[in-house]
């Protein structure tokens, strides 16, 4: 069932600045893994079933490296405040509702259904601190068919009473139970450790999470250097740390032995960037969120030119849309503003580069994901862009650019495959 052929116009990334386009070609999936793209069907594959998508775009599935599932309910609202005020006014009140499992069920069913119907095939997701609700989120994500990491959030200081765990010990105990109850339970959904950010986690809690990460070999997600007020707050709370990332690093939550994704990295200085690169930390660039809550513009060109690990995040609900096409569009826009307003030596991003971040760059957090190179897991999107007629014939690169820069306004996602399985988009 997981071996087949798709025929169509294939686009994927070979490298950050290298777009691969293959008109009217055959993309072959063998046992859920990509066997390659061919001009003609090789003899050994001729008996595989063929689906003809001639004239349609075939793209790798996209990875959302950072989003908050409980915030999906208020996406597109509450964009009138800066980050820390925004958390207190909108994010925390909404997340406190997830102690009610019936509410969580309604909200997470809506969220998982939206992700299933989107261009996202892989996602790294924040839940809330509520263990039962987060386990329910994992069940809904498993049913969606999308591959994901899902985390129970940790917060034991500087949070509303409704979202502040009683102690570091209680938080760690609940987190370990979350890990033991969900690890290995699902085929496509995995737990990830999720300290919200340094201001909401005591040193004792961070130290314990680092020990859990090592003991259970679980990856880590959090926020890093997103907003000037947040960075200054971390400096006050941890005066011993050379920089924000050094706090996570001290407690074993910053790459090396465990995969780590850090969202934003807008204000990372040289020492922090050097440490991220040495430790293999993955950066989740969240351009829409950084603009909406007035955080700033991340120096993405610097990260790409250094060969660092980087992908995109929608950052719902700081970001207004779960579409990775929208994330690509926003990444292009803010990179131009960075070049114009901040540093003219940092050239704006190209379509090829943001497409790479949405596919192969972000997909690398999951392994060999996000490309049609042989041996990569078969995640694919089939898009009918005939809904956007043009008076002349466009090249495949032009069609991809149009799809990206129109922010996903295609209305033409006709098929979506994850690990070789076609998902129901109805």
Tab-separated table of C-alpha atoms in Angstrom:
chain	number	residue	atom	x	y	z
A	1	UNK	CA	0.000	0.000	0.000
A	2	UNK	CA	2.943	2.368	0.569
A	3	UNK	CA	4.581	1.770	-2.813
A	4	UNK	CA	3.319	3.793	-5.766
A	5	UNK	CA	4.167	6.391	-8.412
A	6	UNK	CA	3.036	9.991	-8.735
A	7	UNK	CA	3.377	11.788	-12.058
A	8	UNK	CA	3.542	15.578	-12.157
A	9	UNK	CA	5.721	18.680	-11.909
A	10	UNK	CA	8.144	18.068	-9.056
A	11	UNK	CA	9.925	20.693	-6.940
A	12	UNK	CA	12.236	20.127	-3.984
A	13	UNK	CA	15.389	21.538	-2.371
A	14	UNK	CA	18.867	20.148	-2.758
A	15	UNK	CA	20.444	22.842	-0.570
A	16	UNK	CA	19.273	26.143	0.942
A	17	UNK	CA	19.860	28.032	-2.300
A	18	UNK	CA	19.396	25.155	-4.757
A	19	UNK	CA	15.881	24.585	-6.069
A	20	UNK	CA	15.394	21.306	-7.955
A	21	UNK	CA	12.618	21.328	-10.585
A	22	UNK	CA	11.550	18.364	-12.727
A	23	UNK	CA	8.733	18.900	-15.219
A	24	UNK	CA	6.385	16.038	-16.047
A	25	UNK	CA	8.343	13.494	-14.021
A	26	UNK	CA	7.736	10.346	-12.015
A	27	UNK	CA	8.119	10.450	-8.227
A	28	UNK	CA	8.367	6.964	-6.759
A	29	UNK	CA	7.493	5.868	-3.238
A	30	UNK	CA	8.714	2.441	-2.134
A	31	UNK	CA	7.533	1.182	1.244
A	32	UNK	CA	6.936	4.716	2.487
A	33	UNK	CA	10.367	5.968	1.406
A	34	UNK	CA	11.295	8.023	-1.639
A	35	UNK	CA	13.068	6.028	-4.345
A	36	UNK	CA	13.760	9.092	-6.482
A	37	UNK	CA	12.449	11.264	-9.313
A	38	UNK	CA	12.723	9.927	-12.859
A	39	UNK	CA	12.038	11.070	-16.418
A	40	UNK	CA	10.735	7.578	-17.196
A	41	UNK	CA	9.615	4.750	-14.922
A	42	UNK	CA	12.534	2.356	-14.264
A	43	UNK	CA	11.710	-1.264	-15.193
A	44	UNK	CA	11.727	-2.515	-11.603
A	45	UNK	CA	8.914	-0.087	-10.672
A	46	UNK	CA	6.646	-0.603	-13.670
A	47	UNK	CA	4.135	-2.727	-11.782
A	48	UNK	CA	3.512	-0.076	-9.119
A	49	UNK	CA	0.194	1.797	-9.213
A	50	UNK	CA	0.439	5.200	-10.911
A	51	UNK	CA	-1.558	8.329	-10.079
A	52	UNK	CA	-1.390	10.874	-12.882
A	53	UNK	CA	-1.178	14.465	-11.632
A	54	UNK	CA	0.076	15.903	-14.924
A	55	UNK	CA	0.113	19.696	-14.764
A	56	UNK	CA	0.019	19.826	-10.992
A	57	UNK	CA	2.785	20.766	-8.547
A	58	UNK	CA	4.247	17.996	-6.400
A	59	UNK	CA	6.148	19.375	-3.394
A	60	UNK	CA	7.679	17.838	-0.268
A	61	UNK	CA	5.505	17.992	2.831
A	62	UNK	CA	6.198	20.930	5.108
A	63	UNK	CA	7.412	21.035	8.716
A	64	UNK	CA	6.086	23.483	11.292
A	65	UNK	CA	8.798	23.644	13.949
A	66	UNK	CA	6.874	25.758	16.447
A	67	UNK	CA	3.181	26.231	17.259
A	68	UNK	CA	0.924	26.319	20.312
A	69	UNK	CA	-2.103	24.050	19.911
A	70	UNK	CA	-4.173	25.626	22.727
A	71	UNK	CA	-3.739	29.057	21.175
A	72	UNK	CA	-5.346	28.032	17.890
A	73	UNK	CA	-8.729	29.015	19.336
A	74	UNK	CA	-7.832	32.733	19.365
A	75	UNK	CA	-5.693	32.951	16.227
A	76	UNK	CA	-6.254	36.189	14.368
A	77	UNK	CA	-7.274	38.022	17.547
A	78	UNK	CA	-5.447	39.969	20.207
A	79	UNK	CA	-2.572	41.372	18.165
A	80	UNK	CA	-2.550	44.684	20.042
A	81	UNK	CA	0.158	43.985	22.634
A	82	UNK	CA	3.843	43.197	22.925
A	83	UNK	CA	4.895	39.658	23.869
A	84	UNK	CA	4.867	39.626	27.671
A	85	UNK	CA	1.650	41.640	27.929
A	86	UNK	CA	0.154	39.497	25.146
A	87	UNK	CA	0.861	36.330	27.115
A	88	UNK	CA	-0.915	37.677	30.188
A	89	UNK	CA	-3.845	39.167	28.285
A	90	UNK	CA	-4.580	36.372	25.817
A	91	UNK	CA	-2.394	33.251	25.874
A	92	UNK	CA	-2.481	32.430	29.590
A	93	UNK	CA	-6.256	32.929	30.040
A	94	UNK	CA	-6.957	30.656	27.067
A	95	UNK	CA	-4.476	27.987	28.165
A	96	UNK	CA	-5.983	27.896	31.647
A	97	UNK	CA	-9.207	26.532	30.104
A	98	UNK	CA	-7.486	23.260	29.193
A	99	UNK	CA	-7.847	21.957	32.720
A	100	UNK	CA	-11.394	21.230	31.537
A	101	UNK	CA	-10.940	18.063	29.471
A	102	UNK	CA	-14.239	18.598	27.622
A	103	UNK	CA	-13.086	22.027	26.475
A	104	UNK	CA	-9.696	20.608	25.515
A	105	UNK	CA	-11.394	17.888	23.475
A	106	UNK	CA	-13.430	20.412	21.479
A	107	UNK	CA	-10.498	22.733	20.913
A	108	UNK	CA	-7.929	20.088	20.033
A	109	UNK	CA	-10.299	18.346	17.633
A	110	UNK	CA	-10.640	21.631	15.734
A	111	UNK	CA	-6.875	22.188	15.828
A	112	UNK	CA	-5.885	18.704	14.646
A	113	UNK	CA	-8.429	18.835	11.838
A	114	UNK	CA	-6.989	22.149	10.616
A	115	UNK	CA	-3.449	20.766	10.620
A	116	UNK	CA	-4.603	17.644	8.749
A	117	UNK	CA	-6.073	19.804	5.976
A	118	UNK	CA	-3.068	22.141	5.799
A	119	UNK	CA	0.249	21.772	3.966
A	120	UNK	CA	1.894	20.647	7.229
A	121	UNK	CA	3.050	17.039	7.345
A	122	UNK	CA	5.308	17.351	10.439
A	123	UNK	CA	4.909	19.574	13.481
A	124	UNK	CA	6.550	20.374	16.827
A	125	UNK	CA	3.756	21.405	19.166
A	126	UNK	CA	3.288	23.017	22.579
A	127	UNK	CA	0.335	21.797	24.628
A	128	UNK	CA	-0.363	23.196	28.097
A	129	UNK	CA	0.825	22.113	31.531
A	130	UNK	CA	-2.258	19.872	31.819
A	131	UNK	CA	-1.061	16.288	31.431
A	132	UNK	CA	-4.421	14.725	30.558
A	133	UNK	CA	-5.267	17.402	28.011
A	134	UNK	CA	-1.841	17.079	26.388
A	135	UNK	CA	-2.217	13.306	26.134
A	136	UNK	CA	-5.575	13.959	24.459
A	137	UNK	CA	-3.848	16.328	22.027
A	138	UNK	CA	-1.466	13.511	21.133
A	139	UNK	CA	-4.419	11.238	20.403
A	140	UNK	CA	-5.983	13.842	18.128
A	141	UNK	CA	-2.702	14.410	16.310
A	142	UNK	CA	-2.218	10.675	15.853
A	143	UNK	CA	-5.660	10.430	14.273
A	144	UNK	CA	-4.779	13.289	11.902
A	145	UNK	CA	-2.003	11.284	10.257
A	146	UNK	CA	0.498	14.135	10.653
A	147	UNK	CA	3.795	13.210	12.344
A	148	UNK	CA	4.407	15.324	15.432
A	149	UNK	CA	6.237	15.951	18.661
A	150	UNK	CA	3.854	17.152	21.387
A	151	UNK	CA	4.915	18.611	24.721
A	152	UNK	CA	3.380	19.070	28.164
A	153	UNK	CA	4.417	22.573	29.167
A	154	UNK	CA	6.393	23.190	32.396
A	155	UNK	CA	5.848	26.373	34.457
A	156	UNK	CA	6.590	26.729	38.175
A	157	UNK	CA	7.122	30.488	38.538
A	158	UNK	CA	6.025	33.837	37.093
A	159	UNK	CA	2.694	32.544	35.869
A	160	UNK	CA	-0.962	32.975	36.846
A	161	UNK	CA	-2.125	30.727	39.681
A	162	UNK	CA	-4.184	28.701	37.194
A	163	UNK	CA	-1.054	27.921	35.161
A	164	UNK	CA	1.649	27.659	37.793
A	165	UNK	CA	2.580	24.184	38.936
A	166	UNK	CA	2.816	23.751	42.696
A	167	UNK	CA	6.553	23.105	42.726
A	168	UNK	CA	9.427	21.922	40.588
A	169	UNK	CA	9.052	18.502	42.175
A	170	UNK	CA	5.351	18.305	41.265
A	171	UNK	CA	6.051	19.487	37.720
A	172	UNK	CA	8.777	16.900	37.219
A	173	UNK	CA	6.671	14.112	38.656
A	174	UNK	CA	3.790	14.956	36.325
A	175	UNK	CA	6.148	15.267	33.355
A	176	UNK	CA	7.755	11.897	34.005
A	177	UNK	CA	4.310	10.315	34.153
A	178	UNK	CA	3.497	12.018	30.843
A	179	UNK	CA	6.624	10.510	29.297
A	180	UNK	CA	6.034	6.989	30.582
A	181	UNK	CA	2.379	6.995	29.512
A	182	UNK	CA	2.936	8.320	25.982
A	183	UNK	CA	6.354	7.064	24.846
A	184	UNK	CA	5.859	4.289	22.305
A	185	UNK	CA	2.069	4.555	22.470
A	186	UNK	CA	1.627	6.010	18.968
A	187	UNK	CA	3.026	5.409	15.510
A	188	UNK	CA	3.350	9.048	14.425
A	189	UNK	CA	3.202	11.070	17.653
A	190	UNK	CA	6.021	11.473	20.172
A	191	UNK	CA	6.547	13.344	23.461
A	192	UNK	CA	8.949	16.259	23.745
A	193	UNK	CA	10.094	18.122	26.867
A	194	UNK	CA	8.690	21.644	26.941
A	195	UNK	CA	9.912	24.199	29.491
A	196	UNK	CA	7.894	27.211	28.362
A	197	UNK	CA	10.809	29.613	28.691
A	198	UNK	CA	13.366	30.501	31.332
A	199	UNK	CA	11.239	33.134	33.134
A	200	UNK	CA	8.557	30.515	33.894
A	201	UNK	CA	10.935	27.763	35.080
A	202	UNK	CA	13.088	27.687	38.208
A	203	UNK	CA	16.642	26.368	38.081
A	204	UNK	CA	15.476	23.295	39.986
A	205	UNK	CA	12.850	22.556	37.364
A	206	UNK	CA	15.242	23.078	34.450
A	207	UNK	CA	17.816	20.835	36.076
A	208	UNK	CA	15.229	18.101	36.548
A	209	UNK	CA	14.033	18.393	32.951
A	210	UNK	CA	17.593	18.026	31.745
A	211	UNK	CA	17.875	14.810	33.763
A	212	UNK	CA	14.589	13.528	32.286
A	213	UNK	CA	15.777	14.323	28.778
A	214	UNK	CA	18.914	12.285	29.348
A	215	UNK	CA	17.155	9.409	31.109
A	216	UNK	CA	14.379	8.988	28.548
A	217	UNK	CA	16.281	10.244	25.485
A	218	UNK	CA	13.572	12.805	24.735
A	219	UNK	CA	14.090	15.953	22.634
A	220	UNK	CA	13.489	19.488	23.902
A	221	UNK	CA	11.598	22.565	22.676
A	222	UNK	CA	11.431	26.077	24.109
A	223	UNK	CA	11.747	29.785	23.339
A	224	UNK	CA	14.974	31.763	23.027
A	225	UNK	CA	15.786	35.472	22.761
A	226	UNK	CA	12.405	36.399	21.298
A	227	UNK	CA	11.754	39.858	22.735
A	228	UNK	CA	13.911	42.600	24.360
A	229	UNK	CA	11.832	42.601	27.546
A	230	UNK	CA	12.093	38.822	27.819
A	231	UNK	CA	15.871	38.858	27.287
A	232	UNK	CA	16.287	41.535	29.973
A	233	UNK	CA	14.097	39.511	32.345
A	234	UNK	CA	16.272	36.425	31.876
A	235	UNK	CA	19.324	38.547	32.615
A	236	UNK	CA	17.750	39.615	35.932
A	237	UNK	CA	16.677	36.084	36.872
A	238	UNK	CA	19.968	34.430	35.898
A	239	UNK	CA	22.764	37.004	36.344
A	240	UNK	CA	25.305	34.184	36.318
A	241	UNK	CA	24.526	33.305	32.687
A	242	UNK	CA	26.563	34.790	29.854
A	243	UNK	CA	23.445	34.848	27.701
A	244	UNK	CA	19.939	33.387	27.497
A	245	UNK	CA	21.005	30.136	25.785
A	246	UNK	CA	23.604	29.507	28.484
A	247	UNK	CA	20.787	28.908	30.980
A	248	UNK	CA	19.364	26.024	28.961
A	249	UNK	CA	22.861	24.739	28.250
A	250	UNK	CA	23.791	24.612	31.927
A	251	UNK	CA	20.932	22.194	32.562
A	252	UNK	CA	21.388	19.936	29.518
A	253	UNK	CA	18.516	21.418	27.511
A	254	UNK	CA	20.434	22.932	24.605
A	255	UNK	CA	21.298	20.320	22.022
A	256	UNK	CA	24.302	17.979	22.028
A	257	UNK	CA	23.010	14.564	23.115
A	258	UNK	CA	19.324	15.469	22.671
A	259	UNK	CA	17.695	17.162	19.708
A	260	UNK	CA	16.580	20.677	20.602
A	261	UNK	CA	14.477	23.248	18.763
A	262	UNK	CA	14.505	26.837	19.975
A	263	UNK	CA	11.904	29.235	18.637
A	264	UNK	CA	12.643	32.814	17.488
A	265	UNK	CA	16.332	33.630	18.221
A	266	UNK	CA	15.668	37.251	17.270
A	267	UNK	CA	18.191	38.781	19.680
A	268	UNK	CA	20.847	36.068	19.848
A	269	UNK	CA	24.345	37.510	20.068
A	270	UNK	CA	27.557	36.003	18.743
A	271	UNK	CA	28.294	33.848	21.806
A	272	UNK	CA	24.772	32.446	21.838
A	273	UNK	CA	24.853	31.782	18.102
A	274	UNK	CA	28.233	30.052	18.387
A	275	UNK	CA	26.871	27.824	21.148
A	276	UNK	CA	23.753	26.970	19.148
A	277	UNK	CA	25.887	25.954	16.216
A	278	UNK	CA	28.322	23.887	18.293
A	279	UNK	CA	25.469	22.075	20.035
A	280	UNK	CA	23.433	21.474	16.890
A	281	UNK	CA	20.396	23.401	18.117
A	282	UNK	CA	17.650	23.824	15.510
A	283	UNK	CA	16.217	27.334	15.090
A	284	UNK	CA	12.489	27.795	14.442
A	285	UNK	CA	12.106	31.108	12.597
A	286	UNK	CA	8.631	32.537	13.283
A	287	UNK	CA	8.363	35.711	11.169
A	288	UNK	CA	4.602	36.300	11.461
A	289	UNK	CA	4.628	36.079	15.236
A	290	UNK	CA	7.714	38.258	15.549
A	291	UNK	CA	5.908	40.967	13.571
A	292	UNK	CA	2.475	40.574	15.174
A	293	UNK	CA	3.610	40.887	18.790
A	294	UNK	CA	6.302	43.430	17.923
A	295	UNK	CA	9.306	41.326	18.885
A	296	UNK	CA	11.623	42.137	15.987
A	297	UNK	CA	13.270	40.481	12.982
A	298	UNK	CA	15.532	37.465	13.349
A	299	UNK	CA	18.917	37.566	11.549
A	300	UNK	CA	18.079	34.526	9.421
A	301	UNK	CA	20.625	35.311	6.710
A	302	UNK	CA	23.385	35.002	9.310
A	303	UNK	CA	22.074	31.595	10.396
A	304	UNK	CA	21.800	30.279	6.844
A	305	UNK	CA	25.218	31.554	5.805
A	306	UNK	CA	26.759	29.793	8.804
A	307	UNK	CA	25.115	26.519	7.804
A	308	UNK	CA	23.051	26.307	10.986
A	309	UNK	CA	19.986	24.127	11.407
A	310	UNK	CA	16.915	26.232	10.708
A	311	UNK	CA	13.282	25.880	9.671
A	312	UNK	CA	10.009	27.757	9.964
A	313	UNK	CA	7.307	27.968	12.604
A	314	UNK	CA	3.792	29.306	12.266
A	315	UNK	CA	3.789	30.050	16.019
A	316	UNK	CA	0.031	29.968	16.309
A	317	UNK	CA	-1.414	32.157	17.776
A	318	UNK	CA	1.349	34.742	17.755
A	319	UNK	CA	1.283	33.928	14.073
A	320	UNK	CA	-2.126	34.359	12.492
A	321	UNK	CA	-2.178	31.300	10.237
A	322	UNK	CA	-1.210	27.630	10.400
A	323	UNK	CA	-0.200	27.781	6.723
A	324	UNK	CA	3.512	27.255	6.075
A	325	UNK	CA	2.949	29.078	2.789
A	326	UNK	CA	2.059	32.126	4.871
A	327	UNK	CA	5.175	31.558	6.999
A	328	UNK	CA	7.310	31.513	3.848
A	329	UNK	CA	5.697	34.719	2.600
A	330	UNK	CA	6.276	36.455	5.927
A	331	UNK	CA	9.887	35.247	6.025
A	332	UNK	CA	10.502	36.844	2.643
A	333	UNK	CA	8.928	40.129	3.730
A	334	UNK	CA	10.720	40.544	7.041
A	335	UNK	CA	14.088	39.601	5.519
A	336	UNK	CA	13.704	42.533	3.134
A	337	UNK	CA	12.945	44.823	6.039
A	338	UNK	CA	15.995	43.488	7.924
A	339	UNK	CA	18.160	44.313	4.890
A	340	UNK	CA	16.614	47.754	4.419
A	341	UNK	CA	16.315	48.878	8.047
A	342	UNK	CA	18.878	46.945	10.093
A	343	UNK	CA	21.834	45.593	8.122
A	344	UNK	CA	22.287	46.193	4.396
A	345	UNK	CA	25.067	43.571	4.358
A	346	UNK	CA	22.526	40.820	5.078
A	347	UNK	CA	20.828	40.226	1.729
A	348	UNK	CA	17.141	39.305	1.745
A	349	UNK	CA	16.057	35.685	1.599
A	350	UNK	CA	15.142	34.080	-1.709
A	351	UNK	CA	12.135	31.937	-2.528
A	352	UNK	CA	14.453	28.933	-2.784
A	353	UNK	CA	15.741	29.567	0.756
A	354	UNK	CA	12.355	29.919	2.452
A	355	UNK	CA	11.109	26.852	0.558
A	356	UNK	CA	14.141	24.961	1.871
A	357	UNK	CA	13.378	26.063	5.446
A	358	UNK	CA	9.741	24.941	5.132
A	359	UNK	CA	10.723	21.526	3.770
A	360	UNK	CA	14.207	20.075	4.066
A	361	UNK	CA	15.528	22.531	6.666
A	362	UNK	CA	12.744	22.007	9.183
A	363	UNK	CA	12.262	18.389	8.202
A	364	UNK	CA	15.792	17.556	9.334
A	365	UNK	CA	14.596	17.748	12.945
A	366	UNK	CA	12.642	14.556	12.162
A	367	UNK	CA	15.489	12.848	10.295
A	368	UNK	CA	15.607	12.309	6.516
A	369	UNK	CA	12.483	14.343	5.842
A	370	UNK	CA	11.503	17.180	3.522
A	371	UNK	CA	13.073	16.187	0.213
A	372	UNK	CA	12.558	13.743	-2.648
A	373	UNK	CA	16.109	12.454	-2.512
A	374	UNK	CA	16.347	8.648	-2.342
A	375	UNK	CA	16.033	7.370	1.213
A	376	UNK	CA	13.923	10.253	2.504
A	377	UNK	CA	10.600	9.488	4.155
A	378	UNK	CA	7.833	10.078	1.638
A	379	UNK	CA	5.952	13.219	2.646
A	380	UNK	CA	4.382	14.977	-0.337
A	381	UNK	CA	1.806	17.580	-1.371
A	382	UNK	CA	-0.003	17.695	-4.701
A	383	UNK	CA	-1.252	21.177	-5.551
A	384	UNK	CA	-3.458	22.180	-8.452
A	385	UNK	CA	-2.370	25.730	-9.249
A	386	UNK	CA	-4.654	25.981	-12.293
A	387	UNK	CA	-6.909	28.013	-9.984
A	388	UNK	CA	-4.393	30.793	-10.704
A	389	UNK	CA	-4.537	31.156	-14.507
A	390	UNK	CA	-1.850	33.097	-16.367
A	391	UNK	CA	-1.772	34.447	-19.956
A	392	UNK	CA	1.515	32.665	-20.739
A	393	UNK	CA	3.171	29.412	-19.809
A	394	UNK	CA	5.170	29.738	-16.596
A	395	UNK	CA	8.293	27.803	-15.728
A	396	UNK	CA	8.081	25.418	-12.810
A	397	UNK	CA	10.270	27.738	-10.719
A	398	UNK	CA	7.915	30.639	-11.486
A	399	UNK	CA	4.891	28.582	-10.514
A	400	UNK	CA	6.497	27.665	-7.210
A	401	UNK	CA	7.444	31.287	-6.543
A	402	UNK	CA	3.874	32.357	-7.235
A	403	UNK	CA	2.513	29.683	-4.903
A	404	UNK	CA	4.885	30.755	-2.126
A	405	UNK	CA	4.502	34.515	-2.428
A	406	UNK	CA	0.725	34.362	-2.681
A	407	UNK	CA	0.830	32.929	0.808
A	408	UNK	CA	-0.893	29.656	0.068
A	409	UNK	CA	-3.942	31.204	-1.603
A	410	UNK	CA	-4.243	28.162	-3.851
A	411	UNK	CA	-7.393	26.409	-2.759
A	412	UNK	CA	-5.873	23.549	-4.677
A	413	UNK	CA	-4.352	21.026	-2.254
A	414	UNK	CA	-5.600	17.821	-3.875
A	415	UNK	CA	-3.467	15.206	-2.113
A	416	UNK	CA	-1.230	14.931	0.937
A	417	UNK	CA	1.027	12.013	1.814
A	418	UNK	CA	2.793	11.318	5.107
A	419	UNK	CA	5.259	8.436	5.295
A	420	UNK	CA	3.751	7.151	2.083
A	421	UNK	CA	0.172	7.151	3.347
A	422	UNK	CA	-2.375	9.377	1.626
A	423	UNK	CA	-4.383	11.400	4.121
A	424	UNK	CA	-8.088	12.162	3.882
A	425	UNK	CA	-8.452	15.910	3.239
A	426	UNK	CA	-12.252	16.022	3.325
